[in-house]
Coordinates of C-alpha atoms and ligand atoms in Angstrom, one line a residue:
X944 CA 90.8 119.7 112.3
X945 CA 94.5 120.5 112.2
X946 CA 96.8 118.2 110.2
X947 CA 97.7 115.2 112.3
X948 CA 100.0 112.3 111.9
X949 CA 100.5 109.1 113.7
X950 CA 103.9 109.3 115.3
X951 CA 105.7 106.0 115.8
X952 CA 107.7 107.8 118.4
X953 CA 105.2 107.7 121.2
X954 CA 102.7 105.6 119.3
X955 CA 99.9 108.2 119.0
X956 CA 98.3 110.6 116.5
X957 CA 99.5 114.1 117.0
X958 CA 98.8 117.5 115.5
X959 CA 101.7 118.4 113.3
X960 CA 103.6 121.4 114.7
X961 CA 106.8 122.2 112.9
X962 CA 110.0 123.4 114.6
X963 CA 109.9 126.6 112.6
X964 CA 106.6 128.2 111.8
X965 CA 105.6 127.7 108.2
X966 CA 108.5 125.4 107.3
X967 CA 108.6 121.6 107.2
X968 CA 111.7 119.5 106.9
X969 CA 111.1 116.0 105.6
X970 CA 113.4 113.1 105.0
X971 CA 112.3 109.8 103.5
X972 CA 114.8 106.9 103.3
X973 CA 115.5 106.4 99.6
X974 CA 116.3 103.3 97.6
X975 CA 119.4 101.2 97.6
X976 CA 120.1 101.2 93.9
X977 CA 121.4 97.7 93.3
X978 CA 118.2 96.5 91.6
X979 CA 114.8 97.8 90.5
X980 CA 112.5 99.1 93.1
X981 CA 109.8 96.5 93.8
X982 CA 106.2 97.6 94.1
X983 CA 106.4 97.3 97.9
X984 CA 109.2 99.9 97.9
X985 CA 107.1 102.1 95.7
X986 CA 104.3 102.0 98.3
X987 CA 106.8 103.8 100.6
X988 CA 107.5 106.5 98.0
X989 CA 103.8 107.1 97.2
X990 CA 103.2 107.5 100.9
X991 CA 106.0 110.1 101.1
X992 CA 104.6 111.8 98.1
X993 CA 101.1 112.1 99.5
X994 CA 102.6 113.4 102.8
X995 CA 104.7 116.1 101.1
X996 CA 101.7 117.2 98.9
X997 CA 99.6 117.6 102.0
X998 CA 102.2 119.6 103.7
X999 CA 102.4 121.9 100.7
X1000 CA 98.6 122.2 100.4
X1001 CA 98.5 123.1 104.1
X1002 CA 100.9 126.0 103.3
X1003 CA 104.2 124.8 104.6
X1004 CA 107.4 125.5 102.7
X1005 CA 108.6 121.9 102.5
X1006 CA 112.2 120.7 102.0
X1007 CA 111.9 117.1 101.0
X1008 CA 115.2 115.2 101.1
X1009 CA 115.8 111.7 99.9
X1010 CA 119.0 109.7 99.8
X1011 CA 120.3 107.3 97.3
X1012 CA 122.2 104.5 99.0
X1013 CA 125.0 103.5 96.6
X1014 CA 127.4 102.1 99.2
X1015 CA 127.4 100.3 102.6
X1016 CA 124.0 98.6 102.6
X1017 CA 124.5 94.9 103.5
X1018 CA 122.0 92.3 102.7
X1019 CA 121.1 92.1 106.4
X1020 CA 120.3 95.4 108.0
X1021 CA 122.3 94.2 111.0
X1022 CA 125.7 94.4 109.4
X1023 CA 125.4 90.9 108.1
X1024 CA 125.8 89.4 104.7
X1025 CA 127.3 90.9 101.5
X1026 CA 127.3 94.4 100.3
X1027 CA 124.2 94.7 98.1
X1028 CA 125.8 97.0 95.6
X1029 CA 129.1 95.0 95.3
X1030 CA 127.2 91.8 94.8
X1031 CA 125.0 93.3 92.1
X1032 CA 127.9 94.9 90.3
X1033 CA 129.8 91.6 90.3
X1034 CA 126.9 89.7 88.9
X1035 CA 126.4 92.3 86.1
X1036 CA 130.2 92.6 85.5
X1037 CA 129.8 96.4 85.8
X1038 CA 131.3 98.9 88.2
X1039 CA 129.3 99.8 91.4
X1040 CA 128.8 103.3 90.1
X1041 CA 127.5 102.1 86.7
X1042 CA 125.0 99.8 88.5
X1043 CA 124.0 102.7 90.8
X1044 CA 123.5 105.0 87.9
X1045 CA 121.4 102.5 86.0
X1046 CA 119.0 101.7 88.8
X1047 CA 118.8 105.3 90.0
X1048 CA 117.5 106.3 86.5
X1049 CA 115.1 103.3 86.6
X1050 CA 113.9 104.4 90.0
X1051 CA 113.1 107.9 88.8
X1052 CA 111.3 106.6 85.7
X1053 CA 109.1 104.6 88.0
X1054 CA 108.4 107.4 90.4
X1055 CA 107.7 109.8 87.5
X1056 CA 105.2 107.2 86.1
X1057 CA 103.5 107.1 89.5
X1058 CA 103.3 110.9 89.5
X1059 CA 105.5 111.1 92.6
X1060 CA 107.1 114.5 92.7
X1061 CA 110.9 114.6 92.8
X1062 CA 112.3 115.5 96.2
X1063 CA 113.9 118.9 96.5
X1064 CA 117.2 117.3 97.4
X1065 CA 118.3 113.9 96.2
X1066 CA 121.7 113.0 97.8
X1067 CA 124.0 110.1 97.1
X1068 CA 125.8 108.4 99.9
X1069 CA 129.1 108.3 97.9
X1070 CA 129.0 112.1 97.6
X1071 CA 128.6 112.7 101.4
X1072 CA 131.4 110.6 102.9
X1073 CA 133.0 113.7 104.5
X1074 CA 129.8 114.6 106.3
X1075 CA 129.5 111.0 107.6
X1076 CA 133.1 111.1 108.8
X1077 CA 132.5 114.4 110.6
X1078 CA 129.4 113.0 112.4
X1079 CA 131.2 109.7 113.3
X1080 CA 134.1 111.9 114.8
X1081 CA 131.5 113.7 117.0
X1082 CA 130.0 110.4 118.1
X1083 CA 133.5 109.1 118.9
X1084 CA 134.4 112.2 120.8
X1085 CA 131.3 111.6 123.0
X1086 CA 132.6 108.2 124.0
X1087 CA 129.9 106.1 122.2
X1088 CA 132.3 104.0 120.1
X1089 CA 134.9 101.3 120.1
X1090 CA 137.2 99.8 117.6
X1091 CA 137.2 96.1 117.0
X1092 CA 138.6 94.0 114.2
X1093 CA 139.4 97.2 112.3
X1094 CA 135.8 98.4 112.3
X1095 CA 134.4 101.2 114.4
X1096 CA 131.2 100.3 116.3
X1097 CA 128.5 102.2 118.0
X1098 CA 128.2 100.9 121.6
X1099 CA 124.5 100.9 122.3
X1100 CA 124.9 100.5 126.1
X1101 CA 126.5 104.0 126.2
X1102 CA 123.3 105.5 124.8
X1103 CA 120.6 105.3 127.5
X1104 CA 117.7 106.1 125.1
X1105 CA 118.6 103.3 122.7
X1106 CA 115.5 101.6 121.2
X1107 CA 113.0 104.3 122.3
X1108 CA 111.4 104.4 118.8
X1109 CA 110.9 100.6 118.6
X1110 CA 110.1 100.3 122.3
X1111 CA 113.0 97.9 122.7
X1112 CA 114.4 97.0 126.1
X1113 CA 118.1 96.4 126.1
X1114 CA 118.0 93.9 129.0
X1115 CA 115.4 91.8 127.1
X1116 CA 117.3 92.3 123.9
X1117 CA 120.5 91.0 125.4
X1118 CA 118.8 87.9 126.7
X1119 CA 116.7 87.3 123.6
X1120 CA 118.9 88.4 120.8
X1121 CA 120.3 85.7 118.6
X1122 CA 124.1 85.5 118.5
X1123 CA 125.3 87.6 115.6
X1124 CA 128.0 86.4 113.2
X1125 CA 130.1 89.4 113.9
X1126 CA 132.2 88.3 116.8
X1127 CA 133.7 91.8 117.2
X1128 CA 130.4 93.2 118.6
X1129 CA 130.3 93.5 122.4
X1130 CA 126.5 93.5 122.3
X1131 CA 124.4 92.1 119.5
X1132 CA 122.8 95.5 118.9
X1133 CA 126.0 97.4 118.4
X1134 CA 126.4 98.4 114.8
X1135 CA 129.1 99.5 112.5
X1136 CA 129.8 103.1 111.8
X1137 CA 132.8 102.5 109.7
X1138 CA 134.1 99.4 108.0
X1139 CA 137.7 98.9 107.1
X1140 CA 139.3 96.1 105.2
X1141 CA 138.6 93.7 107.9
X1142 CA 135.4 92.9 106.1
X1143 CA 134.8 92.7 102.3
X1144 CA 138.2 92.8 100.8
X1145 CA 136.5 93.2 97.5
X1146 CA 134.7 96.4 98.4
X1147 CA 135.2 98.6 95.3
X1148 CA 134.6 102.0 96.9
X1149 CA 136.8 102.9 99.8
X1150 CA 137.8 106.2 101.4
X1151 CA 140.5 107.3 103.8
X1152 CA 139.2 108.0 107.3
X1153 CA 140.7 108.4 110.9
X1154 CA 139.9 104.7 111.4
X1155 CA 141.6 103.5 108.2
X1156 CA 140.7 103.1 104.6
X1157 CA 137.2 101.8 104.3
X1158 CA 133.6 102.7 103.9
X1159 CA 130.6 103.8 106.0
X1160 CA 127.9 101.7 107.6
X1161 CA 124.5 102.1 106.1
X1162 CA 122.7 103.8 109.0
X1163 CA 125.2 106.7 109.3
X1164 CA 124.4 107.7 105.7
X1165 CA 120.9 108.7 106.6
X1166 CA 121.8 110.5 109.9
X1167 CA 124.5 112.5 108.2
X1168 CA 122.7 113.3 105.0
X1169 CA 119.4 114.3 106.5
X1170 CA 121.0 116.6 108.9
X1171 CA 123.3 118.1 106.3
X1172 CA 120.2 119.4 104.5
X1173 CA 117.6 119.8 107.2
X1174 CA 119.6 120.7 110.3
X1175 CA 120.7 118.9 113.5
X1176 CA 117.0 118.6 114.4
X1177 CA 114.1 118.4 111.9
X1178 CA 110.4 117.7 111.6
X1179 CA 109.5 114.4 109.9
X1180 CA 111.3 111.2 109.0
X1181 CA 109.7 108.4 107.1
X1182 CA 110.3 104.8 105.9
X1183 CA 108.7 101.4 105.9
X1184 CA 107.9 99.7 109.2
X1185 CA 110.8 97.3 108.7
X1186 CA 113.1 100.2 109.5
X1187 CA 111.7 100.8 113.0
X1188 CA 113.8 98.3 115.0
X1189 CA 117.2 98.6 113.4
X1190 CA 117.8 101.3 110.8
X1191 CA 115.8 104.1 112.3
X1192 CA 116.6 103.1 115.8
X1193 CA 120.3 103.3 114.9
X1194 CA 119.9 106.6 113.0
X1195 CA 118.4 108.2 116.1
X1196 CA 121.2 106.9 118.3
X1197 CA 123.9 108.2 116.0
X1198 CA 122.3 111.6 115.5
X1199 CA 121.4 112.2 119.1
X1200 CA 124.8 111.0 120.3
X1201 CA 126.6 113.1 117.7
X1202 CA 124.6 116.3 117.7
X1203 CA 123.8 116.1 121.5
X1204 CA 120.1 117.3 121.0
X1205 CA 116.9 115.5 121.6
X1206 CA 114.6 114.7 119.9
X1207 CA 116.6 114.5 116.7
X1208 CA 113.3 114.1 114.7
X1209 CA 109.9 115.1 116.1
X1210 CA 107.6 112.9 113.9
X1211 CA 108.3 109.4 112.7
X1212 CA 106.0 108.1 110.0
X1213 CA 106.1 104.5 108.9
X1214 CA 104.1 102.8 106.1
X1215 CA 102.9 99.2 106.5
X1216 CA 104.1 96.6 104.0
X1217 CA 102.6 95.5 100.7
X1218 CA 102.7 91.7 100.8
X1219 CA 102.1 89.1 98.1
X1220 CA 99.7 86.2 98.7
X1221 CA 102.8 84.1 99.3
X1222 CA 104.1 86.5 102.0
X1223 CA 106.8 89.2 102.2
X1224 CA 108.2 90.8 99.1
X1225 CA 111.9 91.3 99.2
X1226 CA 114.5 92.4 96.7
X1227 CA 117.3 90.3 98.1
X1228 CA 115.1 87.2 98.2
X1229 CA 114.4 87.7 94.4
X1230 CA 111.1 87.1 92.6
X1231 CA 109.6 90.5 93.2
X1232 CA 107.2 92.5 91.2
X1233 CA 108.2 95.8 89.5
X1234 CA 106.1 98.6 88.1
X1235 CA 107.3 97.4 84.7
X1236 CA 105.7 93.9 85.4
X1237 CA 102.4 95.6 86.1
X1238 CA 102.7 97.6 82.8
X1239 CA 103.5 94.5 80.9
X1240 CA 100.3 93.0 82.3
X1241 CA 98.2 95.8 80.9
X1242 CA 98.1 98.2 83.8
X1243 CA 98.7 101.9 83.9
X1244 CA 101.1 103.0 86.7
X1245 CA 98.3 105.2 87.9
X1246 CA 96.1 102.1 88.4
X1247 CA 98.7 101.1 91.0
X1248 CA 98.7 104.5 92.6
X1249 CA 94.9 104.3 92.8
X1250 CA 95.2 100.9 94.3
X1251 CA 97.6 102.1 97.0
X1252 CA 95.4 105.2 97.8
X1253 CA 92.5 102.8 98.4
X1254 CA 94.2 101.6 101.7
X1255 CA 95.4 103.6 104.6
X1256 CA 99.2 103.7 104.6
X1257 CA 99.4 102.1 108.0
X1258 CA 97.3 99.0 106.9
X1259 CA 99.0 96.0 105.5
X1260 CA 98.0 95.5 101.9
X1261 CA 97.8 92.2 100.1
X1262 CA 98.8 92.5 96.5
X1263 CA 97.1 90.4 93.8
X1264 CA 96.4 91.0 90.1
X1265 CA 92.7 90.6 90.8
X1266 CA 92.8 93.4 93.4
X1267 CA 94.8 95.6 91.0
X1268 CA 92.2 94.8 88.3
X1269 CA 89.6 96.1 90.7
X1270 CA 91.5 99.4 91.1
X1271 CA 92.0 99.7 87.3
X1272 CA 88.2 99.4 86.7
X1273 CA 87.4 101.8 89.5
X1274 CA 89.9 104.3 88.1
X1275 CA 88.4 103.9 84.6
X1276 CA 84.9 104.6 86.0
X1277 CA 86.2 107.6 88.0
X1278 CA 87.7 109.0 84.7
X1279 CA 84.4 108.4 82.9
X1280 CA 82.6 110.4 85.5
X1281 CA 85.3 113.1 85.2
X1282 CA 85.0 113.2 81.4
X1283 CA 81.2 113.4 81.6
X1284 CA 81.6 116.4 83.9
X1285 CA 84.3 117.9 81.8
X1286 CA 82.2 117.5 78.7
X1287 CA 79.7 120.0 80.2
X1288 CA 82.1 122.8 80.9
X1289 CA 85.5 124.3 79.8
X1290 CA 88.9 124.7 81.4
X1291 CA 88.2 128.5 81.6
X1292 CA 85.0 127.9 83.5
X1293 CA 86.7 125.5 85.9
X1294 CA 89.5 127.9 86.5
X1295 CA 87.0 130.7 87.2
X1296 CA 85.2 128.4 89.7
X1297 CA 88.4 127.8 91.5
X1298 CA 89.1 131.5 91.7
X1299 CA 85.6 132.3 92.9
X1300 CA 86.0 129.8 95.9
X1301 CA 83.8 127.0 96.9
X1302 CA 80.4 127.1 98.6
X1303 CA 77.5 124.8 99.3
X1304 CA 77.8 121.1 98.4
X1305 CA 81.2 121.4 96.8
X1306 CA 82.6 123.1 99.9
X1307 CA 81.1 120.2 102.0
X1308 CA 82.9 117.6 99.9
X1309 CA 86.1 119.5 100.1
X1310 CA 85.8 119.9 103.9
X1311 CA 85.1 116.2 104.3
X1312 CA 88.1 115.4 102.0
X1313 CA 90.4 117.7 104.1
X1314 CA 89.1 116.1 107.4
X1315 CA 90.0 112.7 106.1
X1316 CA 93.4 113.7 104.9
X1317 CA 94.2 115.7 108.1
X1318 CA 93.3 112.6 110.1
X1319 CA 96.6 110.8 109.5
X1320 CA 96.3 110.8 105.7
X1321 CA 93.2 108.8 105.3
X1322 CA 93.3 108.4 101.5
X1323 CA 90.5 105.8 101.3
X1324 CA 88.0 108.2 102.9
X1325 CA 89.4 111.1 100.8
X1326 CA 88.8 109.1 97.6
X1327 CA 85.3 108.4 98.7
X1328 CA 84.7 112.2 98.9
X1329 CA 86.1 112.6 95.4
X1330 CA 83.6 109.9 94.2
X1331 CA 80.7 111.6 96.0
X1332 CA 81.6 114.9 94.4
X1333 CA 81.8 113.6 90.8
X1334 CA 78.5 111.6 91.2
X1335 CA 76.6 114.5 92.6
X1336 CA 74.7 116.0 89.7
X1337 CA 73.5 118.9 91.9
X1338 CA 77.1 120.4 91.8
X1339 CA 77.6 122.6 88.7
X1340 CA 80.1 120.9 86.3
X1341 CA 82.7 123.7 86.5
X1342 CA 82.6 123.8 90.3
X1343 CA 82.7 120.0 90.5
X1344 CA 85.7 119.9 88.2
X1345 CA 87.6 122.6 90.1
X1346 CA 87.0 120.9 93.4
X1347 CA 88.1 117.5 92.0
X1348 CA 91.3 119.2 90.7
X1349 CA 91.9 120.6 94.2
X1350 CA 91.5 117.2 95.7
X1351 CA 93.9 115.7 93.1
X1352 CA 96.7 118.1 94.1
X1353 CA 97.0 115.6 97.1
X1354 CA 95.9 112.4 95.4
X1355 CA 98.0 112.8 92.4
X1356 CA 95.9 110.9 89.9
X1357 CA 96.6 113.4 87.1
X1358 CA 92.9 114.3 86.8
X1359 CA 93.5 117.8 85.4
X1360 CA 95.6 116.4 82.5
X1361 CA 93.0 113.7 81.9
X1362 CA 89.8 115.8 82.0
X1363 CA 90.4 118.0 79.0
X1364 CA 93.1 116.2 77.0
X1365 CA 90.7 113.4 76.6
X1366 CA 87.6 115.5 76.2
X1367 CA 87.1 113.9 72.7
X1368 CA 86.6 110.7 74.6
X1369 CA 83.7 111.9 76.5
X1370 CA 80.9 109.5 76.0
X1371 CA 78.1 110.5 78.3
X1372 CA 74.7 108.8 78.3
X1373 CA 73.3 111.1 75.6
X1374 CA 76.1 110.6 73.2
X1375 CA 76.1 106.9 73.8
X1376 CA 72.4 106.8 72.8
X1377 CA 73.1 108.8 69.7
X1378 CA 75.9 106.4 68.7
X1379 CA 73.5 103.5 69.1
X1380 CA 70.9 105.3 67.0
X1381 CA 73.4 106.0 64.2
X1382 CA 74.6 102.4 64.2
X1383 CA 71.0 101.3 63.8
X1384 CA 70.4 103.8 61.0
X1385 CA 73.6 102.6 59.3
X1386 CA 72.4 98.9 59.5
X1387 CA 69.2 99.9 57.9
X1388 CA 71.1 101.9 55.2
X1389 CA 73.2 98.8 54.4
X1390 CA 70.2 96.6 54.2
X1391 CA 68.7 99.0 51.7
X1392 CA 72.0 99.0 49.8
X1393 CA 72.5 102.7 50.5
X1394 CA 76.3 102.2 51.0
X1395 CA 77.1 105.9 50.6
X1396 CA 74.9 106.8 53.6
X1397 CA 76.4 103.9 55.6
X1398 CA 79.9 105.2 54.9
X1399 CA 78.9 108.7 55.7
X1400 CA 77.7 107.6 59.2
X1401 CA 81.0 105.7 59.8
X1402 CA 83.0 108.8 58.8
X1403 CA 80.8 111.1 60.9
X1404 CA 81.4 109.0 64.0
X1405 CA 85.1 108.7 63.3
X1406 CA 85.3 112.5 63.2
X1407 CA 83.8 112.5 66.7
X1408 CA 86.3 110.0 68.0
X1409 CA 84.2 106.8 67.7
X1410 CA 85.3 103.8 65.7
X1411 CA 82.9 101.2 64.4
X1412 CA 83.7 97.5 64.2
X1413 CA 81.5 95.2 62.1
X1414 CA 81.2 91.6 63.1
X1415 CA 78.8 88.8 62.4
X1416 CA 76.9 89.5 65.6
X1417 CA 76.5 93.2 64.7
X1418 CA 78.4 96.4 64.9
X1419 CA 80.2 97.5 68.1
X1420 CA 81.9 100.8 68.8
X1421 CA 84.9 102.0 70.8
X1422 CA 86.7 105.3 71.5
X1423 CA 89.5 106.1 69.0
Ligands
AMP1674 P1 115.1 99.7 100.4 O1 115.4 100.0 99.0 O2 115.2 98.2 100.7 O3 116.0 100.4 101.4 O4 113.6 100.0 100.7 C1 113.1 101.3 100.3 C2 111.8 101.6 101.1 O5 110.8 100.6 100.9 C3 112.0 101.6 102.6 O6 111.3 102.7 103.2 C4 111.4 100.3 103.1 O7 111.0 100.3 104.4 C5 110.3 100.2 102.1 N1 109.8 98.8 101.9 C6 110.5 97.7 101.7 N2 109.7 96.6 101.4 C7 108.4 97.1 101.4 C8 107.1 96.5 101.2 N3 107.0 95.2 100.9 N4 106.0 97.2 101.4 C9 106.1 98.5 101.7 N5 107.3 99.2 101.9 C10 108.4 98.5 101.8
ZN1675 ZN1 117.5 105.6 106.0

């Protein structure tokens, strides 16, 4: 099976065929850095990461571009509300750029902890104002804009394909749309390309432009920055499903109006939401969970990655600490299996097995894994193949380990680092029985007042990475 993706544009799963053979240009909408990323946002970035890893594994030279929104994103995606960055800076009594710097660093700490690889290009909106102005000028030259109240708007009625991605119908929209607060708009779905001082007198960051001193709308950032690095047409664009009806719809309108080519982007990939029991998680509504909250509750960031991989990216996920606990336990068992396999081989043997290539059962597991991944990134099915492989004692340990590492190049659970760095932790069935035996022997020794022998057993186990704890009920052991 060739690598296939569900394309929101057209609503069907399609074989991925890049514009240029062997290359893949990918843009994923990045964070607005006015606050920490919440764990719902991080689901989007784990999805992007898996997608990029798969493209690389399938041999494409990938250029992964991600923006950092540090200006222009209002609390409503529809040009309504306050500027998120300005509001956050005012509350923190800091400059917008200080706030942006702080949360950008926090964002990359989170993504690093989740083993999300850094995009090849990370671009800040504030550093690409010229590119945005150039694109807006082209849109204006094409006759798609009007000035009202000092702002420059995109006139959606001039763009016949408006709403194609979201399957919107303008006539229905006109009738059904709620009246926006922005009275300058001729149609409720028109949107701002460039704000001037007519709105947000307190906007800290402003630039000169042909339409006056002001700042760009949020949508234009993504159209201009993605095409700056990936060309006027490119392969894949991703984001959460919330972006289908407004943000991505507007990005397409701007880019296709400005560059005059269709389709601007060939494949649109959207992840479903992570929701709390109570409902939607949102930064602006406050009360959201961060990765740090999970860590403070005793979870490893990779437990959360494992939790996310357990669902298909297009299924809505309910978050609860119980469900995360389940993922944590499952990952711990998976690692135990891995340690047990690693304990029966060496890094050199595993490397040799990878070089030799896979045959038999291991090849079957890998093929099933690839089929699952190629079928629109089915990570739950892929994980099941990893489990099957590690449980299957008929696969030689070195081969099983090498195959697991290969799977993990896509899953990103840091299995290779874990397998050998914690080899001392390996407690397979035989060792566990030996420990119990030594504990019993030590109890006997103590009873017979042979304390030197009892201490010797404790020291011996410590040397092998096992700590004993004496309690009234008896002696227990744990890994050091
Ligand atoms: P933002 O920083 O608000 O622009 O959002 C960053 C990314 O997270 C976007 O791709 C959103 O579509 C996505 N996103 C926002 N909320 C959620 C959620 N609860 N679950 C999954 N993805 C989300
Ligand atoms: Zn975007």
